[in-house]
Amino acid sequence: MSAAIAALRKRVGMSRPIGVVHVDLPENDFAALFRLLEHDPHSYLSADPAAYAFAIGRSFYGPVLPAGSVSLGWSSWSVQWLSRVPMPVPDHVQAAFSRDTQVRALYAEQARSDWRRFLGERSRELCRGGRLVILSMAADEERGFGYDPLMAGMHSSLSLMREEGVISADELQNMTIPTFGRTRSEFAEPFRQGAELYECLRLEQLEIFLAEDRIWLEYERSQDAEDYARKWAAFSRASVFPTLALSLRTRQGDGRVERFMDRLEAEMASRLATSPQRMNMPLALLELRRT
Ligand SMILES: C[S@@+](CC[C@H](N)C(=O)[O-])C[C@H]1O[C@@H](n2cnc3c(N)ncnc32)[C@H](O)[C@@H]1O
């Protein structure tokens, strides 16, 4: 975010006020965001006296800002989350790894309509000439969704936990991570019909690339398999365990969510430590301009 503000400052000078609006779901912990902005010495609020922070707790699959009010949009690591779970994935927690063709088709269709909805809303909010930069999980034409060892470790750990009765068959059945890695052609698809423009948006850049796996690079240096496994398991806990835990039947104060997460994290770490591998992480970088 600080880099985006620095780029804007070059164009508008130091004195013009800049409003930064953070958008996330209503359930998001916005207090943590505001604490970081207030206390981190590297935050844009610390560095720039004419920058102002706002937050909106609404889904970006609907309208979040007034029409024509945004000059620069930035969305990172978020549009891979679908607006809803199209259906539970019977043989995995991630549709990309399912052998069920109906599941994969339904998720692809949801991703297609969500992407159009997201673009339509952002197009309305951007001012003329405004730009939107998006960084998202993606799918590589050859390697697919990526994260294979991580997702295999997660699924086999959950299957063991079901066999041991830590979670029920029903709970596992409903555990689904509704993320979708779009391919280059799926990202580009809305822009093909009616030439290059979709909803007054021009796709100026679309790049699919493999992100650097910093945990693997650190492992190559240290050869510490347990550290590698611990870091990937902790990443999984922070990014997707809360979504999996939504399927647990819990009573207030019974500590079941915490126990579930601790056990899953430990199981995944012990599996990942047996054969560390570089994680394939396809990412998409897009730049769009409102014409
Ligand atoms: C991996 S985090 C990325 C956070 C931040 N953008 C970053 O780059 O560090 C994904 C975020 O997307 C949010 N998210 C998922 N679906 C969303 C939606 N429909 N509308 C708004 N935010 C959403 C999640 O709540 C989560 O905070």
mmCIF file of C-alpha atoms and ligand atoms in Angstrom:
data_model
loop_
_atom_site.group_PDB
_atom_site.id
_atom_site.type_symbol
_atom_site.label_atom_id
_atom_site.label_comp_id
_atom_site.label_asym_id
_atom_site.label_seq_id
_atom_site.Cartn_x
_atom_site.Cartn_y
_atom_site.Cartn_z
ATOM 1 C CA MET A 1 0.000 0.000 0.000
ATOM 2 C CA SER A 2 2.827 2.379 0.875
ATOM 3 C CA ALA A 3 4.304 1.797 -2.611
ATOM 4 C CA ALA A 4 0.965 2.708 -4.240
ATOM 5 C CA ILE A 5 0.799 5.921 -2.202
ATOM 6 C CA ALA A 6 4.386 6.774 -3.077
ATOM 7 C CA ALA A 7 3.495 6.368 -6.785
ATOM 8 C CA LEU A 8 0.457 8.634 -6.375
ATOM 9 C CA ARG A 9 2.512 11.227 -4.496
ATOM 10 C CA LYS A 10 4.887 11.506 -7.463
ATOM 11 C CA ARG A 11 1.926 12.596 -9.576
ATOM 12 C CA VAL A 12 -0.085 14.768 -7.201
ATOM 13 C CA GLY A 13 2.562 16.221 -4.890
ATOM 14 C CA MET A 14 2.851 15.971 -1.119
ATOM 15 C CA SER A 15 0.024 18.226 0.033
ATOM 16 C CA ARG A 16 -3.035 16.772 -1.748
ATOM 17 C CA PRO A 17 -5.034 14.589 0.684
ATOM 18 C CA ILE A 18 -5.233 10.908 -0.287
ATOM 19 C CA GLY A 19 -7.988 8.692 1.099
ATOM 20 C CA VAL A 20 -7.207 4.975 1.357
ATOM 21 C CA VAL A 21 -10.258 2.754 1.676
ATOM 22 C CA HIS A 22 -9.657 -0.812 2.873
ATOM 23 C CA VAL A 23 -12.347 -3.321 1.855
ATOM 24 C CA ASP A 24 -12.913 -6.696 3.482
ATOM 25 C CA LEU A 25 -15.798 -8.885 4.585
ATOM 26 C CA PRO A 26 -17.870 -7.699 7.584
ATOM 27 C CA GLU A 27 -16.396 -10.534 9.707
ATOM 28 C CA ASN A 28 -12.849 -9.194 9.212
ATOM 29 C CA ASP A 29 -10.918 -7.925 12.245
ATOM 30 C CA PHE A 30 -10.625 -4.270 11.217
ATOM 31 C CA ALA A 31 -9.297 -3.354 14.676
ATOM 32 C CA ALA A 32 -6.080 -5.260 13.875
ATOM 33 C CA LEU A 33 -5.745 -3.258 10.638
ATOM 34 C CA PHE A 34 -6.201 0.084 12.395
ATOM 35 C CA ARG A 35 -3.754 -0.876 15.146
ATOM 36 C CA LEU A 36 -1.146 -1.733 12.504
ATOM 37 C CA LEU A 37 -1.733 1.503 10.606
ATOM 38 C CA GLU A 38 -1.443 3.477 13.835
ATOM 39 C CA HIS A 39 1.580 1.815 15.402
ATOM 40 C CA ASP A 40 3.732 0.378 12.601
ATOM 41 C CA PRO A 41 6.476 2.928 11.843
ATOM 42 C CA HIS A 42 6.403 1.799 8.166
ATOM 43 C CA SER A 43 2.664 2.311 7.710
ATOM 44 C CA TYR A 44 1.538 4.935 5.222
ATOM 45 C CA LEU A 45 -0.220 6.811 8.042
ATOM 46 C CA SER A 46 3.090 7.197 9.882
ATOM 47 C CA ALA A 47 4.920 8.297 6.753
ATOM 48 C CA ASP A 48 2.349 10.583 5.125
ATOM 49 C CA PRO A 49 0.506 13.299 7.084
ATOM 50 C CA ALA A 50 -1.923 13.889 4.180
ATOM 51 C CA ALA A 51 -3.049 10.229 3.929
ATOM 52 C CA TYR A 52 -6.331 9.151 5.554
ATOM 53 C CA ALA A 53 -7.507 5.582 6.237
ATOM 54 C CA PHE A 54 -11.083 4.313 5.925
ATOM 55 C CA ALA A 55 -12.563 0.820 5.985
ATOM 56 C CA ILE A 56 -15.606 -0.849 4.474
ATOM 57 C CA GLY A 57 -16.941 -4.190 5.692
ATOM 58 C CA ARG A 58 -18.746 -5.484 2.606
ATOM 59 C CA SER A 59 -18.133 -8.094 -0.056
ATOM 60 C CA PHE A 60 -16.344 -6.853 -3.155
ATOM 61 C CA TYR A 61 -18.809 -8.892 -5.206
ATOM 62 C CA GLY A 62 -21.243 -6.033 -4.633
ATOM 63 C CA PRO A 63 -20.945 -2.243 -4.669
ATOM 64 C CA VAL A 64 -18.548 -0.916 -2.034
ATOM 65 C CA LEU A 65 -17.808 2.667 -3.120
ATOM 66 C CA PRO A 66 -19.657 5.495 -4.904
ATOM 67 C CA ALA A 67 -19.522 5.574 -8.702
ATOM 68 C CA GLY A 68 -16.469 7.271 -10.205
ATOM 69 C CA SER A 69 -14.794 7.781 -6.816
ATOM 70 C CA VAL A 70 -11.654 5.638 -7.148
ATOM 71 C CA SER A 71 -8.500 6.684 -8.970
ATOM 72 C CA LEU A 72 -6.298 3.731 -8.026
ATOM 73 C CA GLY A 73 -7.521 0.311 -6.912
ATOM 74 C CA TRP A 74 -5.318 -2.415 -5.449
ATOM 75 C CA SER A 75 -6.498 -5.960 -4.739
ATOM 76 C CA SER A 76 -4.086 -8.625 -3.571
ATOM 77 C CA TRP A 77 -4.522 -12.311 -2.739
ATOM 78 C CA SER A 78 -8.311 -11.971 -2.564
ATOM 79 C CA VAL A 79 -10.235 -12.493 -5.818
ATOM 80 C CA GLN A 80 -9.464 -16.225 -5.746
ATOM 81 C CA TRP A 81 -12.097 -16.442 -2.969
ATOM 82 C CA LEU A 82 -15.473 -17.228 -4.507
ATOM 83 C CA SER A 83 -18.639 -15.454 -3.382
ATOM 84 C CA ARG A 84 -20.116 -18.738 -2.146
ATOM 85 C CA VAL A 85 -19.526 -22.486 -1.944
ATOM 86 C CA PRO A 86 -21.166 -23.879 -5.116
ATOM 87 C CA MET A 87 -21.332 -27.364 -3.556
ATOM 88 C CA PRO A 88 -19.298 -29.405 -1.064
ATOM 89 C CA VAL A 89 -16.325 -31.239 -2.602
ATOM 90 C CA PRO A 90 -16.907 -34.925 -1.778
ATOM 91 C CA ASP A 91 -13.360 -36.223 -2.314
ATOM 92 C CA HIS A 92 -11.164 -33.289 -1.212
ATOM 93 C CA VAL A 93 -11.320 -29.887 0.472
ATOM 94 C CA GLN A 94 -10.261 -28.013 -2.676
ATOM 95 C CA ALA A 95 -12.228 -28.413 -5.928
ATOM 96 C CA ALA A 96 -9.066 -28.229 -8.074
ATOM 97 C CA PHE A 97 -8.016 -31.626 -6.661
ATOM 98 C CA SER A 98 -11.406 -33.313 -7.021
ATOM 99 C CA ARG A 99 -11.909 -36.120 -9.524
ATOM 100 C CA ASP A 100 -15.589 -35.200 -9.738
ATOM 101 C CA THR A 101 -16.138 -33.426 -13.071
ATOM 102 C CA GLN A 102 -19.451 -31.917 -11.944
ATOM 103 C CA VAL A 103 -17.719 -30.308 -8.954
ATOM 104 C CA ARG A 104 -14.941 -28.859 -11.084
ATOM 105 C CA ALA A 105 -17.432 -27.526 -13.652
ATOM 106 C CA LEU A 106 -19.599 -25.859 -10.986
ATOM 107 C CA TYR A 107 -16.609 -24.162 -9.376
ATOM 108 C CA ALA A 108 -15.377 -22.963 -12.771
ATOM 109 C CA GLU A 109 -18.806 -21.505 -13.528
ATOM 110 C CA GLN A 110 -18.954 -19.749 -10.142
ATOM 111 C CA ALA A 111 -15.468 -18.327 -10.740
ATOM 112 C CA ARG A 112 -16.530 -17.104 -14.186
ATOM 113 C CA SER A 113 -19.626 -15.265 -12.932
ATOM 114 C CA ASP A 114 -17.824 -13.883 -9.828
ATOM 115 C CA TRP A 115 -15.021 -12.482 -11.975
ATOM 116 C CA ARG A 116 -17.519 -10.677 -14.209
ATOM 117 C CA ARG A 117 -19.363 -9.342 -11.179
ATOM 118 C CA PHE A 118 -16.116 -8.126 -9.582
ATOM 119 C CA LEU A 119 -15.051 -6.352 -12.802
ATOM 120 C CA GLY A 120 -18.475 -4.785 -13.293
ATOM 121 C CA GLU A 121 -18.510 -3.308 -9.782
ATOM 122 C CA ARG A 122 -14.949 -1.986 -9.996
ATOM 123 C CA SER A 123 -15.600 -0.449 -13.382
ATOM 124 C CA ARG A 124 -18.486 1.557 -11.896
ATOM 125 C CA GLU A 125 -16.346 2.735 -8.976
ATOM 126 C CA LEU A 126 -13.237 3.754 -10.950
ATOM 127 C CA CYS A 127 -13.076 7.288 -12.306
ATOM 128 C CA ARG A 128 -12.280 7.732 -15.999
ATOM 129 C CA GLY A 129 -8.638 6.855 -16.537
ATOM 130 C CA GLY A 130 -8.554 5.184 -13.109
ATOM 131 C CA ARG A 131 -6.481 2.049 -12.725
ATOM 132 C CA LEU A 132 -6.913 -1.222 -10.913
ATOM 133 C CA VAL A 133 -4.032 -3.559 -10.094
ATOM 134 C CA ILE A 134 -4.872 -7.119 -9.084
ATOM 135 C CA LEU A 135 -2.638 -9.819 -7.700
ATOM 136 C CA SER A 136 -4.399 -13.157 -7.323
ATOM 137 C CA MET A 137 -3.791 -16.841 -6.959
ATOM 138 C CA ALA A 138 -4.061 -18.373 -10.410
ATOM 139 C CA ALA A 139 -3.720 -21.652 -12.274
ATOM 140 C CA ASP A 140 -0.805 -22.531 -14.473
ATOM 141 C CA GLU A 141 -1.750 -24.262 -17.763
ATOM 142 C CA GLU A 142 0.717 -27.087 -17.010
ATOM 143 C CA ARG A 143 0.876 -27.311 -13.232
ATOM 144 C CA GLY A 144 -2.705 -26.381 -12.396
ATOM 145 C CA PHE A 145 -3.630 -24.869 -9.022
ATOM 146 C CA GLY A 146 -0.257 -25.645 -7.404
ATOM 147 C CA TYR A 147 0.405 -26.247 -3.672
ATOM 148 C CA ASP A 148 0.217 -30.042 -4.305
ATOM 149 C CA PRO A 149 2.212 -31.261 -1.239
ATOM 150 C CA LEU A 150 0.373 -28.813 1.005
ATOM 151 C CA MET A 151 -3.097 -29.793 -0.199
ATOM 152 C CA ALA A 152 -2.245 -33.523 -0.111
ATOM 153 C CA GLY A 153 -0.968 -33.130 3.460
ATOM 154 C CA MET A 154 -4.106 -31.250 4.471
ATOM 155 C CA HIS A 155 -6.463 -33.785 2.950
ATOM 156 C CA SER A 156 -4.697 -36.859 4.346
ATOM 157 C CA SER A 157 -4.464 -35.245 7.814
ATOM 158 C CA LEU A 158 -8.198 -34.535 7.784
ATOM 159 C CA SER A 159 -8.955 -38.099 6.620
ATOM 160 C CA LEU A 160 -6.908 -39.467 9.537
ATOM 161 C CA MET A 161 -8.723 -37.143 11.956
ATOM 162 C CA ARG A 162 -12.027 -38.470 10.642
ATOM 163 C CA GLU A 163 -10.882 -42.099 11.056
ATOM 164 C CA GLU A 164 -9.882 -41.315 14.646
ATOM 165 C CA GLY A 165 -13.239 -39.639 15.328
ATOM 166 C CA VAL A 166 -11.697 -36.190 15.937
ATOM 167 C CA ILE A 167 -14.100 -34.901 13.277
ATOM 168 C CA SER A 168 -17.207 -36.616 11.941
ATOM 169 C CA ALA A 169 -17.747 -37.815 8.369
ATOM 170 C CA ASP A 170 -20.418 -35.124 7.971
ATOM 171 C CA GLU A 171 -18.097 -32.374 9.151
ATOM 172 C CA LEU A 172 -15.357 -33.493 6.773
ATOM 173 C CA GLN A 173 -17.848 -33.743 3.928
ATOM 174 C CA ASN A 174 -18.735 -30.053 4.373
ATOM 175 C CA MET A 175 -15.154 -28.811 4.735
ATOM 176 C CA THR A 176 -14.505 -26.906 1.545
ATOM 177 C CA ILE A 177 -12.153 -24.095 0.671
ATOM 178 C CA PRO A 178 -14.029 -21.999 -1.906
ATOM 179 C CA THR A 179 -10.985 -20.654 -3.725
ATOM 180 C CA PHE A 180 -10.382 -20.959 -7.450
ATOM 181 C CA GLY A 181 -7.192 -20.407 -9.426
ATOM 182 C CA ARG A 182 -8.171 -18.897 -12.765
ATOM 183 C CA THR A 183 -6.061 -19.576 -15.833
ATOM 184 C CA ARG A 184 -4.815 -16.848 -18.157
ATOM 185 C CA SER A 185 -7.729 -17.487 -20.525
ATOM 186 C CA GLU A 186 -10.262 -17.430 -17.678
ATOM 187 C CA PHE A 187 -8.947 -14.036 -16.524
ATOM 188 C CA ALA A 188 -8.999 -12.734 -20.096
ATOM 189 C CA GLU A 189 -12.369 -14.240 -21.057
ATOM 190 C CA PRO A 190 -14.645 -11.215 -20.359
ATOM 191 C CA PHE A 191 -12.394 -8.989 -22.453
ATOM 192 C CA ARG A 192 -12.672 -11.052 -25.617
ATOM 193 C CA GLN A 193 -16.332 -10.526 -26.258
ATOM 194 C CA GLY A 194 -16.918 -7.117 -27.809
ATOM 195 C CA ALA A 195 -13.204 -6.639 -28.566
ATOM 196 C CA GLU A 196 -10.878 -5.724 -25.731
ATOM 197 C CA LEU A 197 -13.248 -3.781 -23.492
ATOM 198 C CA TYR A 198 -15.450 -5.187 -20.788
ATOM 199 C CA GLU A 199 -17.696 -2.784 -18.873
ATOM 200 C CA CYS A 200 -15.462 0.135 -20.020
ATOM 201 C CA LEU A 201 -12.387 -1.624 -18.663
ATOM 202 C CA ARG A 202 -9.312 -2.236 -20.743
ATOM 203 C CA LEU A 203 -7.016 -5.102 -19.794
ATOM 204 C CA GLU A 204 -3.587 -3.523 -20.086
ATOM 205 C CA GLN A 205 -1.504 -6.286 -18.549
ATOM 206 C CA LEU A 206 -2.032 -9.929 -17.661
ATOM 207 C CA GLU A 207 0.849 -12.018 -16.492
ATOM 208 C CA ILE A 208 0.815 -15.497 -14.949
ATOM 209 C CA PHE A 209 3.989 -16.371 -13.105
ATOM 210 C CA LEU A 210 5.266 -18.641 -10.345
ATOM 211 C CA ALA A 211 5.772 -16.889 -7.033
ATOM 212 C CA GLU A 212 9.008 -17.390 -5.184
ATOM 213 C CA ASP A 213 8.680 -20.009 -2.442
ATOM 214 C CA ARG A 214 10.597 -18.269 0.337
ATOM 215 C CA ILE A 215 10.025 -21.132 2.784
ATOM 216 C CA TRP A 216 11.672 -23.533 0.311
ATOM 217 C CA LEU A 217 14.578 -21.145 -0.316
ATOM 218 C CA GLU A 218 15.176 -20.950 3.433
ATOM 219 C CA TYR A 219 15.050 -24.771 3.629
ATOM 220 C CA GLU A 220 17.634 -25.094 0.836
ATOM 221 C CA ARG A 221 19.921 -22.935 2.915
ATOM 222 C CA SER A 222 19.251 -24.491 6.335
ATOM 223 C CA GLN A 223 18.229 -28.103 5.433
ATOM 224 C CA ASP A 224 15.877 -27.840 8.418
ATOM 225 C CA ALA A 225 12.869 -29.925 7.326
ATOM 226 C CA GLU A 226 10.948 -29.308 10.542
ATOM 227 C CA ASP A 227 11.255 -25.553 10.182
ATOM 228 C CA TYR A 228 10.040 -25.853 6.547
ATOM 229 C CA ALA A 229 7.065 -27.974 7.639
ATOM 230 C CA ARG A 230 6.224 -25.743 10.611
ATOM 231 C CA LYS A 231 6.120 -22.636 8.415
ATOM 232 C CA TRP A 232 3.860 -24.170 5.753
ATOM 233 C CA ALA A 233 1.527 -25.624 8.394
ATOM 234 C CA ALA A 234 1.336 -22.226 10.131
ATOM 235 C CA PHE A 235 0.599 -20.571 6.772
ATOM 236 C CA SER A 236 -2.265 -23.047 6.211
ATOM 237 C CA ARG A 237 -3.631 -22.393 9.680
ATOM 238 C CA ALA A 238 -3.690 -18.633 9.138
ATOM 239 C CA SER A 239 -5.083 -18.730 5.608
ATOM 240 C CA VAL A 240 -7.630 -21.572 5.437
ATOM 241 C CA PHE A 241 -8.163 -23.393 8.766
ATOM 242 C CA PRO A 242 -10.825 -20.840 9.873
ATOM 243 C CA THR A 243 -12.797 -21.676 6.701
ATOM 244 C CA LEU A 244 -12.513 -25.437 7.382
ATOM 245 C CA ALA A 245 -13.558 -24.921 11.010
ATOM 246 C CA LEU A 246 -16.864 -23.373 9.906
ATOM 247 C CA SER A 247 -18.119 -26.940 9.377
ATOM 248 C CA LEU A 248 -17.455 -28.043 12.963
ATOM 249 C CA ARG A 249 -20.417 -28.470 15.266
ATOM 250 C CA THR A 250 -19.362 -26.572 18.352
ATOM 251 C CA ARG A 251 -20.829 -25.232 21.554
ATOM 252 C CA GLN A 252 -19.746 -21.873 22.875
ATOM 253 C CA GLY A 253 -16.622 -22.165 24.993
ATOM 254 C CA ASP A 254 -15.989 -25.873 24.248
ATOM 255 C CA GLY A 255 -12.548 -25.100 22.704
ATOM 256 C CA ARG A 256 -13.181 -27.493 19.827
ATOM 257 C CA VAL A 257 -12.097 -25.104 17.075
ATOM 258 C CA GLU A 258 -8.774 -24.468 18.794
ATOM 259 C CA ARG A 259 -8.180 -28.219 19.332
ATOM 260 C CA PHE A 260 -9.104 -28.969 15.717
ATOM 261 C CA MET A 261 -6.665 -26.361 14.419
ATOM 262 C CA ASP A 262 -3.841 -27.457 16.739
ATOM 263 C CA ARG A 263 -4.208 -31.076 15.687
ATOM 264 C CA LEU A 264 -4.480 -30.334 11.964
ATOM 265 C CA GLU A 265 -1.457 -28.053 12.095
ATOM 266 C CA ALA A 266 0.599 -30.711 13.914
ATOM 267 C CA GLU A 267 -0.497 -33.485 11.499
ATOM 268 C CA MET A 268 0.317 -31.393 8.452
ATOM 269 C CA ALA A 269 3.703 -30.393 9.860
ATOM 270 C CA SER A 270 4.676 -34.009 10.506
ATOM 271 C CA ARG A 271 3.691 -35.020 6.945
ATOM 272 C CA LEU A 272 5.404 -32.073 5.250
ATOM 273 C CA ALA A 273 8.634 -32.627 7.191
ATOM 274 C CA THR A 274 9.108 -36.109 5.665
ATOM 275 C CA SER A 275 9.854 -34.804 2.161
ATOM 276 C CA PRO A 276 10.192 -31.044 1.725
ATOM 277 C CA GLN A 277 9.416 -29.893 -1.812
ATOM 278 C CA ARG A 278 9.323 -26.561 -3.568
ATOM 279 C CA MET A 279 5.718 -25.377 -3.701
ATOM 280 C CA ASN A 280 4.377 -24.306 -7.088
ATOM 281 C CA MET A 281 2.453 -21.112 -6.505
ATOM 282 C CA PRO A 282 0.940 -19.693 -9.710
ATOM 283 C CA LEU A 283 -0.002 -16.036 -9.414
ATOM 284 C CA ALA A 284 -1.686 -13.584 -11.752
ATOM 285 C CA LEU A 285 -0.860 -9.910 -12.042
ATOM 286 C CA LEU A 286 -3.395 -7.769 -13.894
ATOM 287 C CA GLU A 287 -3.576 -4.091 -14.655
ATOM 288 C CA LEU A 288 -6.876 -2.625 -15.807
ATOM 289 C CA ARG A 289 -7.807 0.866 -16.885
ATOM 290 C CA ARG A 290 -11.217 2.513 -16.980
ATOM 291 C CA THR A 291 -11.569 4.113 -20.375
HETATM 292 C C1 LIG B 1 -5.103 -13.658 1.918
HETATM 293 S S1 LIG B 1 -6.034 -12.316 2.530
HETATM 294 C C2 LIG B 1 -5.255 -10.973 1.694
HETATM 295 C C3 LIG B 1 -5.244 -9.730 2.510
HETATM 296 C C4 LIG B 1 -4.526 -8.543 1.876
HETATM 297 N N1 LIG B 1 -5.220 -8.079 0.681
HETATM 298 C C5 LIG B 1 -3.104 -8.849 1.574
HETATM 299 O O1 LIG B 1 -2.688 -8.788 0.410
HETATM 300 O O2 LIG B 1 -2.344 -9.136 2.516
HETATM 301 C C6 LIG B 1 -7.585 -12.482 1.661
HETATM 302 C C7 LIG B 1 -8.609 -11.510 2.171
HETATM 303 O O3 LIG B 1 -9.698 -11.469 1.243
HETATM 304 C C8 LIG B 1 -10.864 -11.252 1.994
HETATM 305 N N2 LIG B 1 -12.038 -11.593 1.177
HETATM 306 C C9 LIG B 1 -12.412 -12.806 0.715
HETATM 307 N N3 LIG B 1 -13.556 -12.718 0.023
HETATM 308 C C10 LIG B 1 -13.915 -11.410 0.042
HETATM 309 C C11 LIG B 1 -15.028 -10.697 -0.489
HETATM 310 N N4 LIG B 1 -15.981 -11.315 -1.192
HETATM 311 N N5 LIG B 1 -15.095 -9.364 -0.285
HETATM 312 C C12 LIG B 1 -14.124 -8.720 0.421
HETATM 313 N N6 LIG B 1 -13.042 -9.363 0.948
HETATM 314 C C13 LIG B 1 -12.938 -10.687 0.772
HETATM 315 C C14 LIG B 1 -10.677 -12.160 3.194
HETATM 316 O O4 LIG B 1 -11.530 -11.829 4.250
HETATM 317 C C15 LIG B 1 -9.199 -11.912 3.515
HETATM 318 O O5 LIG B 1 -9.017 -10.881 4.434
#
